[in-house]
CSV table of C-alpha atoms in Angstrom, one decimal:
chain,number,residue,atom,x,y,z
A,153,MET,CA,81.0,86.6,114.3
A,154,ARG,CA,82.8,89.8,115.2
A,155,ARG,CA,80.3,92.6,115.9
A,156,GLU,CA,82.3,95.8,116.3
A,157,PRO,CA,82.6,97.9,113.1
A,158,ALA,CA,86.1,98.1,111.7
A,159,THR,CA,88.0,100.2,109.2
A,160,ILE,CA,90.4,98.2,107.0
A,161,LEU,CA,93.1,99.7,104.9
A,162,GLY,CA,94.3,97.7,101.9
A,163,ILE,CA,97.6,98.4,100.4
A,164,ASP,CA,99.0,97.1,97.0
A,165,PRO,CA,102.7,98.1,97.3
A,166,GLY,CA,104.0,98.4,93.8
A,167,SER,CA,107.4,99.8,93.0
A,168,HIS,CA,106.1,102.9,91.1
A,169,VAL,CA,102.5,103.1,92.1
A,170,LEU,CA,101.2,102.2,95.6
A,171,GLY,CA,97.5,101.6,95.6
A,172,TRP,CA,95.5,102.0,98.7
A,173,GLY,CA,91.8,101.7,99.6
A,174,ALA,CA,89.9,101.7,102.9
A,175,VAL,CA,86.6,99.9,103.6
A,176,ARG,CA,84.3,100.1,106.5
A,177,TRP,CA,82.9,96.8,107.8
A,178,GLU,CA,79.8,97.0,109.9
A,179,GLY,CA,78.7,93.4,109.2
A,180,PRO,CA,78.7,91.0,106.2
A,181,GLN,CA,76.0,93.0,104.5
A,182,ALA,CA,77.3,96.4,105.5
A,183,LEU,CA,80.5,97.1,103.7
A,184,SER,CA,81.3,100.5,102.3
A,185,ALA,CA,84.3,102.3,100.7
A,186,VAL,CA,85.8,105.0,102.9
A,187,ALA,CA,88.4,106.4,100.5
A,188,PHE,CA,90.8,105.0,97.9
A,189,GLY,CA,93.6,106.3,95.7
A,190,ALA,CA,97.1,105.7,94.5
A,191,LEU,CA,100.5,107.1,95.5
A,192,ARG,CA,102.7,107.7,92.5
A,193,VAL,CA,106.4,107.9,92.8
A,194,PRO,CA,108.2,109.9,90.1
A,195,PRO,CA,110.4,107.3,88.2
A,196,ASP,CA,113.5,109.6,88.5
A,197,LEU,CA,113.3,109.5,92.2
A,198,LYS,CA,115.8,106.9,93.5
A,199,GLY,CA,117.0,105.2,96.6
A,200,GLY,CA,116.4,106.8,100.0
A,201,ALA,CA,114.6,109.9,98.5
A,202,ARG,CA,112.1,107.5,96.8
A,203,LEU,CA,111.5,105.5,100.0
A,204,LEU,CA,111.2,108.7,102.0
A,205,MET,CA,108.4,109.9,99.7
A,206,ILE,CA,106.6,106.6,100.0
A,207,ARG,CA,107.0,106.6,103.8
A,208,ARG,CA,105.5,110.1,104.0
A,209,GLY,CA,102.6,109.1,101.8
A,210,VAL,CA,101.9,106.0,103.8
A,211,ASP,CA,102.1,107.9,107.0
A,212,ALA,CA,99.6,110.5,105.7
A,213,ILE,CA,97.1,107.7,104.6
A,214,LEU,CA,97.4,105.9,107.9
A,215,ALA,CA,96.8,109.2,109.8
A,216,ARG,CA,93.8,110.0,107.5
A,217,ILE,CA,92.2,106.6,107.7
A,218,ALA,CA,93.2,105.5,111.2
A,219,PRO,CA,92.5,101.9,110.3
A,220,ASP,CA,91.8,99.0,112.7
A,221,ALA,CA,93.8,96.8,110.4
A,222,VAL,CA,96.1,97.1,107.5
A,223,ALA,CA,95.9,94.4,104.8
A,224,LEU,CA,98.9,94.2,102.5
A,225,GLU,CA,98.9,92.3,99.2
A,226,GLU,CA,101.9,90.0,99.2
A,227,VAL,CA,103.8,89.0,96.1
A,228,PHE,CA,105.3,85.6,96.0
A,229,TYR,CA,106.8,85.4,92.5
A,230,GLY,CA,107.8,87.9,89.8
A,231,ARG,CA,110.0,88.8,87.0
A,232,ASN,CA,113.4,88.7,88.6
A,233,PHE,CA,115.6,89.2,91.6
A,234,GLN,CA,116.0,92.9,91.0
A,235,SER,CA,112.3,93.6,90.8
A,236,ALA,CA,111.8,91.6,94.1
A,237,LEU,CA,114.4,93.7,95.8
A,238,THR,CA,112.5,96.9,94.8
A,239,ILE,CA,109.1,95.5,95.8
A,240,GLY,CA,110.7,94.4,99.1
A,241,GLU,CA,112.0,97.9,99.8
A,242,VAL,CA,108.5,99.3,99.3
A,243,ARG,CA,106.9,96.5,101.3
A,244,GLY,CA,109.5,97.1,104.1
A,245,VAL,CA,108.6,100.8,104.3
A,246,CYS,CA,104.9,100.0,104.5
A,247,LEU,CA,105.4,97.4,107.2
A,248,LEU,CA,107.7,99.8,109.1
A,249,ALA,CA,105.2,102.7,108.9
A,250,ALA,CA,102.4,100.5,110.1
A,251,ALA,CA,104.5,99.0,112.9
A,252,GLU,CA,105.8,102.4,114.1
A,253,GLY,CA,102.2,103.7,114.1
A,254,GLY,CA,101.0,100.7,116.1
A,255,PHE,CA,98.7,99.3,113.3
A,256,ALA,CA,98.2,95.6,113.0
A,257,THR,CA,99.1,94.2,109.6
A,258,TYR,CA,98.0,91.2,107.7
A,259,GLY,CA,99.3,89.8,104.5
A,260,TYR,CA,97.3,88.1,101.7
A,261,SER,CA,98.4,86.6,98.5
A,262,ALA,CA,96.9,87.7,95.2
A,263,ALA,CA,95.1,84.3,94.9
A,264,GLU,CA,93.6,84.7,98.4
A,265,VAL,CA,92.4,88.2,97.5
A,266,LYS,CA,90.8,87.1,94.2
A,267,ALA,CA,89.1,84.1,95.9
A,268,ALA,CA,87.7,86.3,98.7
A,269,VAL,CA,86.2,88.8,96.2
A,270,THR,CA,85.1,86.6,93.3
A,271,GLY,CA,85.1,83.1,94.7
A,272,ASN,CA,87.9,82.2,92.2
A,273,GLY,CA,91.5,82.4,93.1
A,274,ARG,CA,92.5,82.7,89.4
A,275,ALA,CA,89.9,85.3,88.4
A,276,HIS,CA,90.8,87.9,85.8
A,277,LYS,CA,91.7,91.4,87.0
A,278,SER,CA,88.5,92.8,85.4
A,279,GLN,CA,86.3,90.4,87.3
A,280,VAL,CA,88.0,91.4,90.6
A,281,THR,CA,87.4,95.1,89.8
A,282,ALA,CA,83.8,94.5,88.9
A,283,MET,CA,83.1,92.6,92.1
A,284,VAL,CA,84.8,95.2,94.2
A,285,ALA,CA,82.5,97.9,92.7
A,286,ARG,CA,79.5,95.7,93.2
A,287,ILE,CA,80.3,94.8,96.8
A,288,LEU,CA,81.0,98.4,97.7
A,289,ARG,CA,78.1,99.7,95.6
A,290,LEU,CA,80.4,102.0,93.7
A,291,THR,CA,78.7,103.6,90.6
A,292,GLN,CA,81.8,102.8,88.5
A,293,PRO,CA,84.9,100.5,88.9
A,294,PRO,CA,87.5,102.0,91.2
A,295,ARG,CA,90.3,103.9,89.4
A,296,PRO,CA,93.2,103.7,89.2
A,297,ALA,CA,93.5,99.9,89.0
A,298,ASP,CA,96.0,99.8,91.8
A,299,ALA,CA,93.4,101.4,94.1
A,300,GLY,CA,90.9,98.7,93.1
A,301,ASP,CA,93.5,96.0,94.0
A,302,ALA,CA,94.0,97.6,97.3
A,303,LEU,CA,90.2,97.7,98.0
A,304,ALA,CA,90.0,94.0,97.0
A,305,CYS,CA,92.8,93.3,99.6
A,306,ALA,CA,90.8,95.2,102.3
A,307,LEU,CA,87.7,93.2,101.3
A,308,CYS,CA,89.7,90.0,101.7
A,309,HIS,CA,90.5,91.0,105.2
A,310,ALA,CA,86.9,92.0,105.9
A,311,ASN,CA,85.9,88.5,104.8
A,312,ARG,CA,87.9,87.2,107.8
A,313,LEU,CA,85.8,89.3,110.1
A,314,THR,CA,82.7,87.9,108.6
A,315,PHE,CA,83.9,84.3,108.6
A,316,PRO,CA,86.6,84.1,111.3
A,317,ALA,CA,86.7,80.3,111.1
A,318,ALA,CA,87.8,80.5,107.4
A,319,ARG,CA,91.3,81.5,108.4
B,184,MET,CA,142.3,114.5,96.1
B,185,ARG,CA,139.8,115.2,98.8
B,186,ARG,CA,141.6,116.5,101.9
B,187,GLU,CA,139.0,116.7,104.6
B,188,PRO,CA,138.8,113.7,106.9
B,189,ALA,CA,135.6,111.6,106.7
B,190,THR,CA,133.9,108.9,108.6
B,191,ILE,CA,132.3,106.2,106.4
B,192,LEU,CA,129.8,103.7,107.7
B,193,GLY,CA,129.6,100.5,105.8
B,194,ILE,CA,126.5,98.4,106.0
B,195,ASP,CA,126.0,94.8,104.9
B,196,PRO,CA,122.2,94.4,105.1
B,197,GLY,CA,121.4,90.7,105.6
B,198,SER,CA,118.0,89.3,106.4
B,199,HIS,CA,119.0,87.9,109.8
B,200,VAL,CA,122.3,89.7,110.5
B,201,LEU,CA,123.1,93.2,109.6
B,202,GLY,CA,126.8,93.9,109.6
B,203,TRP,CA,128.1,97.4,110.1
B,204,GLY,CA,131.5,98.9,110.3
B,205,ALA,CA,132.8,102.5,110.3
B,206,VAL,CA,136.2,103.7,109.1
B,207,ARG,CA,137.9,107.0,109.4
B,208,TRP,CA,139.6,108.3,106.3
B,209,GLU,CA,142.3,111.0,106.9
B,210,GLY,CA,144.1,110.3,103.6
B,211,PRO,CA,145.1,107.3,101.6
B,212,GLN,CA,147.7,106.1,104.1
B,213,ALA,CA,145.6,107.1,107.2
B,214,LEU,CA,142.6,104.8,107.4
B,215,SER,CA,141.5,103.4,110.7
B,216,ALA,CA,138.5,101.5,112.1
B,217,VAL,CA,136.2,103.5,114.3
B,218,ALA,CA,133.8,100.7,115.4
B,219,PHE,CA,132.1,97.7,114.0
B,220,GLY,CA,129.6,95.0,114.9
B,221,ALA,CA,126.5,93.2,113.8
B,222,LEU,CA,122.9,93.6,114.5
B,223,ARG,CA,121.2,90.2,115.0
B,224,VAL,CA,117.5,89.8,114.5
B,225,PRO,CA,115.8,87.0,116.4
B,226,PRO,CA,114.6,84.5,113.7
B,227,ASP,CA,111.1,84.3,115.3
B,228,LEU,CA,110.6,88.1,114.9
B,229,LYS,CA,108.5,88.7,111.8
B,230,GLY,CA,107.1,91.4,109.6
B,231,GLY,CA,106.8,94.9,111.0
B,232,ALA,CA,108.2,94.0,114.4
B,233,ARG,CA,111.4,92.7,112.8
B,234,LEU,CA,111.8,95.8,110.6
B,235,LEU,CA,111.1,98.0,113.6
B,236,MET,CA,114.0,96.4,115.5
B,237,ILE,CA,116.3,96.8,112.5
B,238,ARG,CA,115.2,100.4,112.1
B,239,ARG,CA,116.0,101.2,115.8
B,240,GLY,CA,119.3,99.4,115.5
B,241,VAL,CA,120.3,101.3,112.4
B,242,ASP,CA,119.2,104.6,113.9
B,243,ALA,CA,121.4,103.9,117.0
B,244,ILE,CA,124.4,103.1,114.8
B,245,LEU,CA,123.9,106.3,112.7
B,246,ALA,CA,123.6,108.4,115.9
B,247,ARG,CA,126.7,106.8,117.4
B,248,ILE,CA,128.9,107.1,114.3
B,249,ALA,CA,127.5,110.2,112.7
B,250,PRO,CA,129.0,109.2,109.4
B,251,ASP,CA,129.8,111.6,106.5
B,252,ALA,CA,128.7,108.8,104.1
B,253,VAL,CA,126.9,105.5,104.3
B,254,ALA,CA,128.1,102.8,102.0
B,255,LEU,CA,125.6,99.9,101.4
B,256,GLU,CA,126.6,96.6,100.0
B,257,GLU,CA,124.2,95.9,97.2
B,258,VAL,CA,123.0,92.4,96.2
B,259,PHE,CA,122.2,91.7,92.6
B,260,TYR,CA,121.5,88.0,92.5
B,261,GLY,CA,120.5,85.4,94.9
B,262,ARG,CA,118.7,82.3,95.8
B,263,ASN,CA,115.1,83.2,94.9
B,264,PHE,CA,112.4,85.8,94.7
B,265,GLN,CA,111.4,85.3,98.3
B,266,SER,CA,114.9,85.9,99.7
B,267,ALA,CA,115.2,89.0,97.4
B,268,LEU,CA,111.9,90.4,99.0
B,269,THR,CA,113.4,89.9,102.4
B,270,ILE,CA,116.7,91.5,101.6
B,271,GLY,CA,114.8,94.4,99.9
B,272,GLU,CA,112.8,95.0,103.1
B,273,VAL,CA,116.0,95.3,105.1
B,274,ARG,CA,117.7,97.4,102.5
B,275,GLY,CA,114.6,99.7,102.3
B,276,VAL,CA,114.7,100.2,106.1
B,277,CYS,CA,118.4,101.1,105.9
B,278,LEU,CA,118.0,103.5,103.0
B,279,LEU,CA,114.9,105.1,104.7
B,280,ALA,CA,116.8,105.5,108.1
B,281,ALA,CA,119.8,107.2,106.3
B,282,ALA,CA,117.5,109.4,104.2
B,283,GLU,CA,115.4,110.5,107.3
B,284,GLY,CA,118.6,111.2,109.1
B,285,GLY,CA,120.0,113.3,106.2
B,286,PHE,CA,122.9,110.9,105.5
B,287,ALA,CA,124.2,110.4,102.0
B,288,THR,CA,124.2,106.8,100.8
B,289,TYR,CA,126.2,105.0,98.2
B,290,GLY,CA,125.8,101.5,96.9
B,291,TYR,CA,128.5,99.1,95.9
B,292,SER,CA,128.3,95.6,94.5
B,293,ALA,CA,130.1,92.7,96.2
B,294,ALA,CA,132.5,92.7,93.2
B,295,GLU,CA,133.3,96.4,93.5
B,296,VAL,CA,134.0,95.9,97.3
B,297,LYS,CA,136.3,92.9,96.7
B,298,ALA,CA,138.1,94.7,93.9
B,299,ALA,CA,138.6,97.8,96.1
B,300,VAL,CA,140.0,95.9,99.0
B,301,THR,CA,142.0,93.1,97.4
B,302,GLY,CA,142.4,94.2,93.8
B,303,ASN,CA,140.4,91.2,92.6
B,304,GLY,CA,136.6,91.4,92.2
B,305,ARG,CA,136.3,87.6,92.6
B,306,ALA,CA,138.5,87.3,95.7
B,307,HIS,CA,137.6,84.8,98.4
B,308,LYS,CA,135.9,86.0,101.5
B,309,SER,CA,138.9,85.1,103.6
B,310,GLN,CA,141.2,87.2,101.4
B,311,VAL,CA,138.8,90.2,101.8
B,312,THR,CA,138.8,89.7,105.6
B,313,ALA,CA,142.6,89.4,105.7
B,314,MET,CA,143.0,92.6,103.7
B,315,VAL,CA,140.5,94.5,105.8
B,316,ALA,CA,142.5,93.6,108.9
B,317,ARG,CA,145.8,94.6,107.2
B,318,ILE,CA,144.5,98.0,105.8
B,319,LEU,CA,143.0,98.9,109.2
B,320,ARG,CA,145.9,97.5,111.2
B,321,LEU,CA,143.6,95.3,113.3
B,322,THR,CA,145.4,92.7,115.4
B,323,GLN,CA,142.9,90.0,114.3
B,324,PRO,CA,140.4,89.6,111.5
B,325,PRO,CA,137.1,91.5,112.2
B,326,ARG,CA,134.4,89.4,113.8
B,327,PRO,CA,131.7,88.5,113.0
B,328,ALA,CA,132.2,88.1,109.3
B,329,ASP,CA,129.2,90.4,108.5
B,330,ALA,CA,131.1,93.2,110.3
B,331,GLY,CA,134.1,92.5,108.2
B,332,ASP,CA,132.0,92.7,105.0
B,333,ALA,CA,130.6,96.0,106.2
B,334,LEU,CA,134.2,97.4,106.9
B,335,ALA,CA,135.2,96.2,103.4
B,336,CYS,CA,132.2,98.2,102.0
B,337,ALA,CA,133.3,101.3,103.9
B,338,LEU,CA,136.9,100.9,102.6
B,339,CYS,CA,135.5,100.6,99.1
B,340,HIS,CA,133.9,104.0,99.5
B,341,ALA,CA,137.1,105.4,101.1
B,342,ASN,CA,138.9,104.3,98.0
B,343,ARG,CA,136.6,106.8,96.0
B,344,LEU,CA,137.9,109.6,98.3
B,345,THR,CA,141.5,108.6,97.6
B,346,PHE,CA,140.9,108.2,93.8
B,347,PRO,CA,137.9,110.3,93.0
B,348,ALA,CA,138.5,109.8,89.2
B,349,ALA,CA,138.0,106.1,89.6
B,350,ARG,CA,134.3,106.4,89.8
């Protein structure tokens, strides 16, 4: 088992709201929330200006958290080609920001994240949120939901530190 | 009609090969190729490292060409969600690089590019390449094909300078 404490930043890169949440791992029974929130992009902001805003937001989060690892929630299916292009743009900006900052990134599917947090890869969103709150001993479910998803993604990566053989 | 000369950089952002080509517009009858080429990404390069390489490549092209406008070929349909994510990542990196450098970007669909260059939005690739060579008075068709596509995209934007009312 890995013994050094680690800070893990989870990111849920949506096209209009980017959820983020950082957890501190100090062992399997010592997980805590560092900070979490959501970066909202005004819907009227398009193209390069939109990505520039996301880039600056992600850079600020990376600088604030200084994570040992960045865990990105990956999307594998969706509504249509156009929405995938948009998600890809945001994902590209996040990956680029992490790479330029020298941060290691890991990708997890929604099913992996759900399974890691609830034991069930097809768990309902509300079950995931409730388990995130329980694991991190939050007095209420993390808000907004996108931040909760990002914390779940960070916990998924934390699980790999506890059980390295599982991956 | 616009009278000031302009340098237009066209970019065809593919997932493995990014074509680029710059044209100089000095009037409707005075169009010339400045430079063109393709940025190839090794297929084994993944995630952030891949986007970092694309980012550095695009930055170098922008610095070399110092365009007055960047014309991006836009993709609206494709094989599947996964390929759209990948194209979106590359597109996001290009848009971000242009925005961070303060370059204005314009998007054109493949049909718009074909129509601008050949008069037919459904023209075959070889017709487009032949017309690009003819308009720019190149002694042979631009190679690789991705660079030709990027030059066509730049010519599409040049067309808007010649006929501003058309857009």
